[in-house]
Structures are given as C-alpha cells and as structure tokens.
Tab-separated table of C-alpha atoms in Angstrom:
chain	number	residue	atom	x	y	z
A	1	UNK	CA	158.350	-58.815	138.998
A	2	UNK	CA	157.629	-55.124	140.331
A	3	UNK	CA	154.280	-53.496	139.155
A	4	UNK	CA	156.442	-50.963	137.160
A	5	UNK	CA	156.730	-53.165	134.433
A	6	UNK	CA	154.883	-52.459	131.588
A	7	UNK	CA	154.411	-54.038	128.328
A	8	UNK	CA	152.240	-53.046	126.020
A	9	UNK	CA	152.147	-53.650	122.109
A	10	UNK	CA	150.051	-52.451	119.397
A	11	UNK	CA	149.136	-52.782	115.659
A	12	UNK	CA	147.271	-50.725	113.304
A	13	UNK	CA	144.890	-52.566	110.840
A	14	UNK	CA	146.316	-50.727	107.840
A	15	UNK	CA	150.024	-50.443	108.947
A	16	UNK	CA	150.172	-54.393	107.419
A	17	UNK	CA	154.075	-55.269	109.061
A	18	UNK	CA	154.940	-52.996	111.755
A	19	UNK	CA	154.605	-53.445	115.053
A	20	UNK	CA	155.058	-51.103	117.942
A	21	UNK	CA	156.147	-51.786	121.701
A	22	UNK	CA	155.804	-49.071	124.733
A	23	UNK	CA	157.764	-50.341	127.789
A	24	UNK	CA	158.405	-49.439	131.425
A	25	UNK	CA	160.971	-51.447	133.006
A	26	UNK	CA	162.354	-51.251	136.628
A	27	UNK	CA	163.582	-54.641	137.370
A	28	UNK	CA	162.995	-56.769	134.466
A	29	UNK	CA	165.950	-58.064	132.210
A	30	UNK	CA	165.648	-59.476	128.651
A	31	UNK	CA	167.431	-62.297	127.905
A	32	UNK	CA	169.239	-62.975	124.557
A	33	UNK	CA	167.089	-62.680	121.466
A	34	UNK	CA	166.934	-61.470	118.142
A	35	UNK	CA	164.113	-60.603	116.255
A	36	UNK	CA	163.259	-61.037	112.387
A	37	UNK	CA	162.350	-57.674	111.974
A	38	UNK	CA	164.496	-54.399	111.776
A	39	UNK	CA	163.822	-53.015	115.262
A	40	UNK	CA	164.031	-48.700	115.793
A	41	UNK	CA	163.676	-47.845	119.553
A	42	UNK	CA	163.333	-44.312	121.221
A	43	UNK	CA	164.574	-44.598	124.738
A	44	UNK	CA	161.989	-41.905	126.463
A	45	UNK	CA	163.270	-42.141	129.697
A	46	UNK	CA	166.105	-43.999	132.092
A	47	UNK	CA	169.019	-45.667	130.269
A	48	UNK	CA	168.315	-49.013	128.684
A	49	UNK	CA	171.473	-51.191	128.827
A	50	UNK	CA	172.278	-53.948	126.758
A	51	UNK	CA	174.689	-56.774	125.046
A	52	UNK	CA	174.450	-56.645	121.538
A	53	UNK	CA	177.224	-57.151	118.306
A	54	UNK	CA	179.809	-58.109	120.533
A	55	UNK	CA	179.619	-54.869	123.036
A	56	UNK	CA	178.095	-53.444	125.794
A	57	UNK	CA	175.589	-50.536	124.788
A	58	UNK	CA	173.876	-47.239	127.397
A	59	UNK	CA	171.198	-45.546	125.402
A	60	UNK	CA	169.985	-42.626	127.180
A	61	UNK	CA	166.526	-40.542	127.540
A	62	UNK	CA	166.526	-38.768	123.400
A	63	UNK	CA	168.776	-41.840	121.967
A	64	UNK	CA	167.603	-44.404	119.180
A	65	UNK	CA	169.132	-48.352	119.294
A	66	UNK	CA	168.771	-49.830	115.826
A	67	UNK	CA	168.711	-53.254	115.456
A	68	UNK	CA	169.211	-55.405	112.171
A	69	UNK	CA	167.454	-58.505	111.395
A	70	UNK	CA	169.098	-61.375	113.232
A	71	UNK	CA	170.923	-59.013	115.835
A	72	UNK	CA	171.108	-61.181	119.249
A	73	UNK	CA	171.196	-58.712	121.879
A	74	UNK	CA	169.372	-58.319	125.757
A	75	UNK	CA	168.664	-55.295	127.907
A	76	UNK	CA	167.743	-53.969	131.335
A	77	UNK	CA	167.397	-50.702	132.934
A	78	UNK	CA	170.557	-49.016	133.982
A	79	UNK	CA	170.371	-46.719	136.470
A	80	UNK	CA	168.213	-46.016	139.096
A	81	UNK	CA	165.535	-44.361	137.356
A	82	UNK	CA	162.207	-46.501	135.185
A	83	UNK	CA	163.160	-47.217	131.926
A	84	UNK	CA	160.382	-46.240	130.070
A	85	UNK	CA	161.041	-46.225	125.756
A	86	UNK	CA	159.591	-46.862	121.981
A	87	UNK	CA	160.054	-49.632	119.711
A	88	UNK	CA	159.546	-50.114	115.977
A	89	UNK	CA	159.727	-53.421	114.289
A	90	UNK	CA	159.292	-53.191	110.980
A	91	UNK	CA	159.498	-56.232	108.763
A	92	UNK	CA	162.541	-56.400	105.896
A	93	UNK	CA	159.428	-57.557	103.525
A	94	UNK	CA	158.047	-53.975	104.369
A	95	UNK	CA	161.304	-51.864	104.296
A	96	UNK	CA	162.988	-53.467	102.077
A	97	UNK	CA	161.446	-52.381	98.609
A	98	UNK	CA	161.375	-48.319	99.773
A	99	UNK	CA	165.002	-48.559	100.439
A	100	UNK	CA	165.760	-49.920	96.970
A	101	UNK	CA	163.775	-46.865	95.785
A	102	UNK	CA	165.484	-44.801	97.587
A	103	UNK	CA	168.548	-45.635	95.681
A	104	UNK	CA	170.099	-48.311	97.976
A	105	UNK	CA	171.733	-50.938	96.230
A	106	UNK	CA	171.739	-54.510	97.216
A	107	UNK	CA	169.180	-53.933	99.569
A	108	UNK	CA	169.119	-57.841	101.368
A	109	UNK	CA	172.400	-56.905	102.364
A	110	UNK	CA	171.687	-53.845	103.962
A	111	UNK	CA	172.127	-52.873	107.602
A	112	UNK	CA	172.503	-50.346	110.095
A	113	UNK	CA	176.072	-50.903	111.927
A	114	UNK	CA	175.007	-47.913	114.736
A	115	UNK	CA	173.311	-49.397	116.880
A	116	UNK	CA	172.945	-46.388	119.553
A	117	UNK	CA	172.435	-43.221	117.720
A	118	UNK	CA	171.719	-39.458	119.037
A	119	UNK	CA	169.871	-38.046	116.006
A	120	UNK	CA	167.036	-36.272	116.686
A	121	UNK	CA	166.168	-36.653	112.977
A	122	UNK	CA	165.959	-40.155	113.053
A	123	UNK	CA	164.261	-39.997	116.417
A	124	UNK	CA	161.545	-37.737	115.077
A	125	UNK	CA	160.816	-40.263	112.032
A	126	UNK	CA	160.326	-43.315	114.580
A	127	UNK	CA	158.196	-41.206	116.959
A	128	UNK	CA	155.875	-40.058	114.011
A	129	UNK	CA	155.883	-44.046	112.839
A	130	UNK	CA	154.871	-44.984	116.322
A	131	UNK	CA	152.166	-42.046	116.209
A	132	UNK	CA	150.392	-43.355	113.301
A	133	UNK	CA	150.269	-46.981	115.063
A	134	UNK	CA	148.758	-45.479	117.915
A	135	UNK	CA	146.205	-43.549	116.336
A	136	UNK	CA	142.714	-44.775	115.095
A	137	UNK	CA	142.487	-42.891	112.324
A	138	UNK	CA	145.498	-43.096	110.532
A	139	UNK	CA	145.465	-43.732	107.030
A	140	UNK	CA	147.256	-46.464	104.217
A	141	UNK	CA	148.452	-43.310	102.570
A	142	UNK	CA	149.918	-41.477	105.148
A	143	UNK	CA	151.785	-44.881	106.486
A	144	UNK	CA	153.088	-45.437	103.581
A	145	UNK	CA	153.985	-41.720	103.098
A	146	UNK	CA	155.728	-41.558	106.261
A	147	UNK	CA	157.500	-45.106	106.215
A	148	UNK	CA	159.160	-44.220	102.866
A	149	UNK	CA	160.543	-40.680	103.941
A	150	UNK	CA	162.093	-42.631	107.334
A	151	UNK	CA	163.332	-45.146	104.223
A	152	UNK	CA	165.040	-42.523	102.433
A	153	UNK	CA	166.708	-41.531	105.848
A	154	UNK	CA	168.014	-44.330	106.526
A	155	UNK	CA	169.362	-44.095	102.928
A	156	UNK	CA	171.062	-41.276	103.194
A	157	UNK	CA	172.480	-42.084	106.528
A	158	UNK	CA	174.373	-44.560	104.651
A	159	UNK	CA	175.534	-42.174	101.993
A	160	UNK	CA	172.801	-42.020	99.592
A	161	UNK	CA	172.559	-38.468	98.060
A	162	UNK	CA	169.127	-36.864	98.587
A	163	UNK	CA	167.192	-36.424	95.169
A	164	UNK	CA	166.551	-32.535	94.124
A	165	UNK	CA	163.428	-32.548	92.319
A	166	UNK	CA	161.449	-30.343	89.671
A	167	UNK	CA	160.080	-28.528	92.193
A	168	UNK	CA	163.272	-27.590	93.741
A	169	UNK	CA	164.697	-26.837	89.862
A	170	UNK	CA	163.995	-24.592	87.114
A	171	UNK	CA	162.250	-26.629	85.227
A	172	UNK	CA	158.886	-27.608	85.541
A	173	UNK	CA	157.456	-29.013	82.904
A	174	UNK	CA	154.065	-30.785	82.801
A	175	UNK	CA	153.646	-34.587	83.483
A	176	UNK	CA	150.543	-35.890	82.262
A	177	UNK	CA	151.090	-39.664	84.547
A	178	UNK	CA	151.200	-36.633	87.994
A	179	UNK	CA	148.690	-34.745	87.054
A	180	UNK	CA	146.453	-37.701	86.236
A	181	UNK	CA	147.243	-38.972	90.133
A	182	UNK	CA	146.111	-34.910	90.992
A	183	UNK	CA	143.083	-35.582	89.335
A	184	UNK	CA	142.335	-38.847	91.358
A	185	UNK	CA	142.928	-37.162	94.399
A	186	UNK	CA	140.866	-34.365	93.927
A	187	UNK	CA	137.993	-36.753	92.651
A	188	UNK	CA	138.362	-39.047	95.505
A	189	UNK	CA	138.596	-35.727	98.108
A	190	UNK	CA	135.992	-37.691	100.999
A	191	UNK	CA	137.458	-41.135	100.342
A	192	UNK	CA	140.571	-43.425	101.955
A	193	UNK	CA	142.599	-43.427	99.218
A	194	UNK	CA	145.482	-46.367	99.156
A	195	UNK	CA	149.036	-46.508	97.626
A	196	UNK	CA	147.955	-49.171	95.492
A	197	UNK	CA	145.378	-47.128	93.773
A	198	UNK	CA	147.525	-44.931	93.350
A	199	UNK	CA	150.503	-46.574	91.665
A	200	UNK	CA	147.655	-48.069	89.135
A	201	UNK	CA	146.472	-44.819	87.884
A	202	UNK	CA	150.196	-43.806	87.392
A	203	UNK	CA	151.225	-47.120	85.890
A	204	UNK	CA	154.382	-47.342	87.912
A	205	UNK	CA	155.493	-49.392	91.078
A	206	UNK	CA	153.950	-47.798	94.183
A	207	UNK	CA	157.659	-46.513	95.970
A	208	UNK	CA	158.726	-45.063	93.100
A	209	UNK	CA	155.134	-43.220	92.718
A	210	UNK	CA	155.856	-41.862	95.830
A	211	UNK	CA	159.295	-40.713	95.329
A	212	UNK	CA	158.882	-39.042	91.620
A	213	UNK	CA	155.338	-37.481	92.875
A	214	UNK	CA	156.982	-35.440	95.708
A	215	UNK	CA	159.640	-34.310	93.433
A	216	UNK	CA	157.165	-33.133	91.182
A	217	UNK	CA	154.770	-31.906	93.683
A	218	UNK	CA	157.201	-31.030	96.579
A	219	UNK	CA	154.449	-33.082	98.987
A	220	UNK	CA	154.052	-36.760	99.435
A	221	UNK	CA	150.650	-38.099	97.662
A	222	UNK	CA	149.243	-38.052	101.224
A	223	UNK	CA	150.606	-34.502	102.103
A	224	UNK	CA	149.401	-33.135	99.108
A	225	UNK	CA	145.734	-34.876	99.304
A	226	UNK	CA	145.698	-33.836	103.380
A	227	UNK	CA	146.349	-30.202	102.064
A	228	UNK	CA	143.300	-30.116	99.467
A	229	UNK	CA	141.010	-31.371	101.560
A	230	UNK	CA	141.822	-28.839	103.980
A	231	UNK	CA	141.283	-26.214	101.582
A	232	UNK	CA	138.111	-27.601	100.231
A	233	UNK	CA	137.189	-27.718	104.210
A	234	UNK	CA	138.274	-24.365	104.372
A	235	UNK	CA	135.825	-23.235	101.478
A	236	UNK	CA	132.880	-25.154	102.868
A	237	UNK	CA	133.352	-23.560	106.413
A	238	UNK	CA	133.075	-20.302	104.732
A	239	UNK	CA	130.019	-21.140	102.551
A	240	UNK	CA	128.597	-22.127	106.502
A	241	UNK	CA	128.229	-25.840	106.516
A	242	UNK	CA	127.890	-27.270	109.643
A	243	UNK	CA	131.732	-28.054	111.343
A	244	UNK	CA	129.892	-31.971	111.351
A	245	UNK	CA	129.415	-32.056	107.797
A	246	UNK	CA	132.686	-30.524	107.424
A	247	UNK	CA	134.317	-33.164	108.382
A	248	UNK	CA	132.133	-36.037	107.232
A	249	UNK	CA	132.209	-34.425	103.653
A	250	UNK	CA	136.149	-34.158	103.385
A	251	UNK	CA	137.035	-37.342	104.858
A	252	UNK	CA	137.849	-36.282	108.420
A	253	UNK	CA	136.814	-39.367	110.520
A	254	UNK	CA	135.717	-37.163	113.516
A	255	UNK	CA	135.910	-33.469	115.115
A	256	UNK	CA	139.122	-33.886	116.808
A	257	UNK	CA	140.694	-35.626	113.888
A	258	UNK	CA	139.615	-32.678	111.613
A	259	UNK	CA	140.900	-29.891	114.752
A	260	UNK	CA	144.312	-31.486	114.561
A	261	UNK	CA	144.630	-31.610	110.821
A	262	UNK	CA	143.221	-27.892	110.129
A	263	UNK	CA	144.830	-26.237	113.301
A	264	UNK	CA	148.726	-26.570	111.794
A	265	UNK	CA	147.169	-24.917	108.403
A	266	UNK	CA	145.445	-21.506	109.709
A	267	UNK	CA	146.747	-21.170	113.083
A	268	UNK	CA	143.404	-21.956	114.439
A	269	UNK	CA	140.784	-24.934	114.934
A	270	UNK	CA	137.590	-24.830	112.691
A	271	UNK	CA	135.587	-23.772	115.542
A	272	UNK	CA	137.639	-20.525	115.788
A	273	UNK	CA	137.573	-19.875	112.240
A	274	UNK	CA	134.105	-19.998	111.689
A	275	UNK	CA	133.522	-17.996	114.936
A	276	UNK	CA	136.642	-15.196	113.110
A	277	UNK	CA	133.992	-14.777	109.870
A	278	UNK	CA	131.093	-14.559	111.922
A	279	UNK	CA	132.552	-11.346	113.567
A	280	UNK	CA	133.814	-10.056	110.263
C-alpha cells in the first residue's frame, strides 16, 4: 500500500457519538461495508468513486456523499489525482431525537435518498461538525448547538418548513422559562455550561430548549452565551485587566482560543484592542 494513504480518526471527549475520519487515498480500495451510523463526507480533494444503493457514484473536490444507516457501499480514488476528504458518522441514537424536534415525523424511518450532493450549505454544516471534533476546546454547548442546526437542515432538505420565531415577528412578549435560562447563563459567564443544565432550569426536553430559545433569542444557547462573554471580555479589557485574566475570567481556555472568538466580534484580536484604547 503506497505511503499516500492516510487514515486518521478522531473523537472529542464531549462530542459523546460522533466520530470523524480524514483520509488520503491513492491506491487503496474499500471493500463492501456499511456502517451503523449516518455517515456525512466532504470530498476535499480528487474524486472518490464508489458502489452504493444499487449505482455507481463520482463525488468530486466541494461534494458531500450521505450515507444512511445500513447503506452497503465501497470506494476508491478515481482519477489520477490523491483523494484526500471528511467524514462524519454520527450515531441515529444522537441524531435521531434533534430531527424529531425539528419537526420530522417518524424519525426511525428517516433517510437521506441523495447520496452525492453539491450543497455548499450542507457542506459548510459537516465542515463546522468536523471543526469542533478537531478542536481541544470545543464545548458540550456549542456541539450540541451546532449538531441540531445541521439537524434542522437535514429537515428541511426533506421538506420541513423552517420555523419563524418571535424574534423574527412582531410580537415579543416576555417568557419567564427564557429569561430564567438568560439568567443562568449570565451567572455561569466563566463556567462550561452543558445542554443538560440547561433543559433543567427550563423544565423542557433539551432539543426543544434549543429550538424555542433561538426563536426567542434569535441565537442558539451557546451563540448567545459566546456573545456575553465576549462583551463582558470586552468591558474587562477596557477596565485594563490583564489579556491572561481576560480569558481565564470569561471562560476562554487559552489566548488563541479567546483571539479567535473576539476577532469575528470587533474586527480585531484583544491584543489590538487594548493597544486601540491605549492610543486614545
């Protein structure tokens, strides 16, 4: 087998049933197998040819292959060119219960029937999954967060309208059970906080927490806690704490973790904001 194979798989501590594969391939074939989880692959680069569902299947560099539960298929490189691609498996135990949320009904007989698909939507939700696999400091919350918004995707790929919420609406009453989760966020501001904790304080299952918060909010519980503490960062670095204590105080489980989190919010890094009110 050439060197230019490459297998390599990972799994997060907190991410509890979802595994993720990064592969080069030059010469190596698959045989037939099928795998208990739903599988959501990003082909990177090459073509990745394959046997599956009774046809042959080319996904190209930007395409997704989806594959159900039980789906017997193989694969190789086509081409001349290193296959190198992404691959979700996510367990039906896992997905499952967000889909139902989401409004799918009769969700153990759900499936995907495309299995090559060029939608850079869909693309974008399995590359983010895969990010949070890869990365150390990835949180519960923010798994959870993301895995239910790829849910409600794949929900609405199969027809299910997307919700319009309060926020999106003229009304916008008050809801003592959300604001009660606020609270808990903003008391917990340094802390992991989990799902589960969460849907406890509300009183309601944990997916549909998640889906009835946003639509009051207009974030996810983990958006909306990432953007407070930000803030409250943003208020300490202007009182002068140390960039260290910054990040220690609000939760931030390092320097570079905090950069990439406050950097999308103001444009620049901490560093270059404190530096900005020094000169002011």
């Amino acid at each position: 087998m050439s060197t230019e194979n490459r297998f390599q798989f990972a799994k997060s501590t907190v991410l509890d049933e979802i595994m993720l594969l990064e592969a080069s391939m030059s010469d190596f074939s698959y045989g037939t197998h099928a795998h208990e989880e739903f599988s959501f692959g990003v082909t990177l680069s090459g073509r990745q040819d394959f046997f599956a569902l009774g046809e042959h299947h080319k996904s190209y560099s930007g395409n997704v292959i989806v594959f159900n539960p039980e789906d017997a298929h193989d694969g190789h490189s086509g081409g001349d060119d290193t296959l190198h691609y992404k691959m979700l498996y996510v367990h039906p135990d896992q997905l499952l219960p967000m889909l139902q949320s989401a409004g799918v009904r009769r969700v153990q007989d759900f499936r995907i029937e495309q299995v090559v698909q060029n939608d850079t939507v869909l693309k974008a939700h399995v590359l983010r999954l895969a990010a949070l696999v890869e990365s150390d400091s990835s949180s519960a919350l923010e798994y959870s967060s993301a895995l239910f918004e790829f849910a409600e995707y794949l929900a609405y790929q199969q027809g299910i309208p997307r919700p319009v919420g309060l926020v999106e609406s003229k009304r916008r009453a008050k809801d003592p059970v959300f604001e009660r989760v606020r609270d808990y966020l903003h008391a917990h501001v340094g802390e992991e906080v989990s799902l589960d904790e969460l849907s406890h304080v509300a009183h309601m299952s944990k997916y549909h927490l998640l889906r009835c918060f946003r639509d009051y909010f207009g974030m996810t519980p983990h958006q909306y806690w990432q953007n407070y503490r930000i803030n409250r960062a943003k208020e300490a670095l202007e009182l002068g704490m140390p960039l260290a204590d910054v990040a220690f105080t609000f939760g931030f489980s390092d320097l570079s973790y905090f950069n990439r989190r406050f950097k999308p919010m103001f444009g620049l890094t901490p560093y270059q904001f404190r530096r900005t009110l020094l000169r002011t």
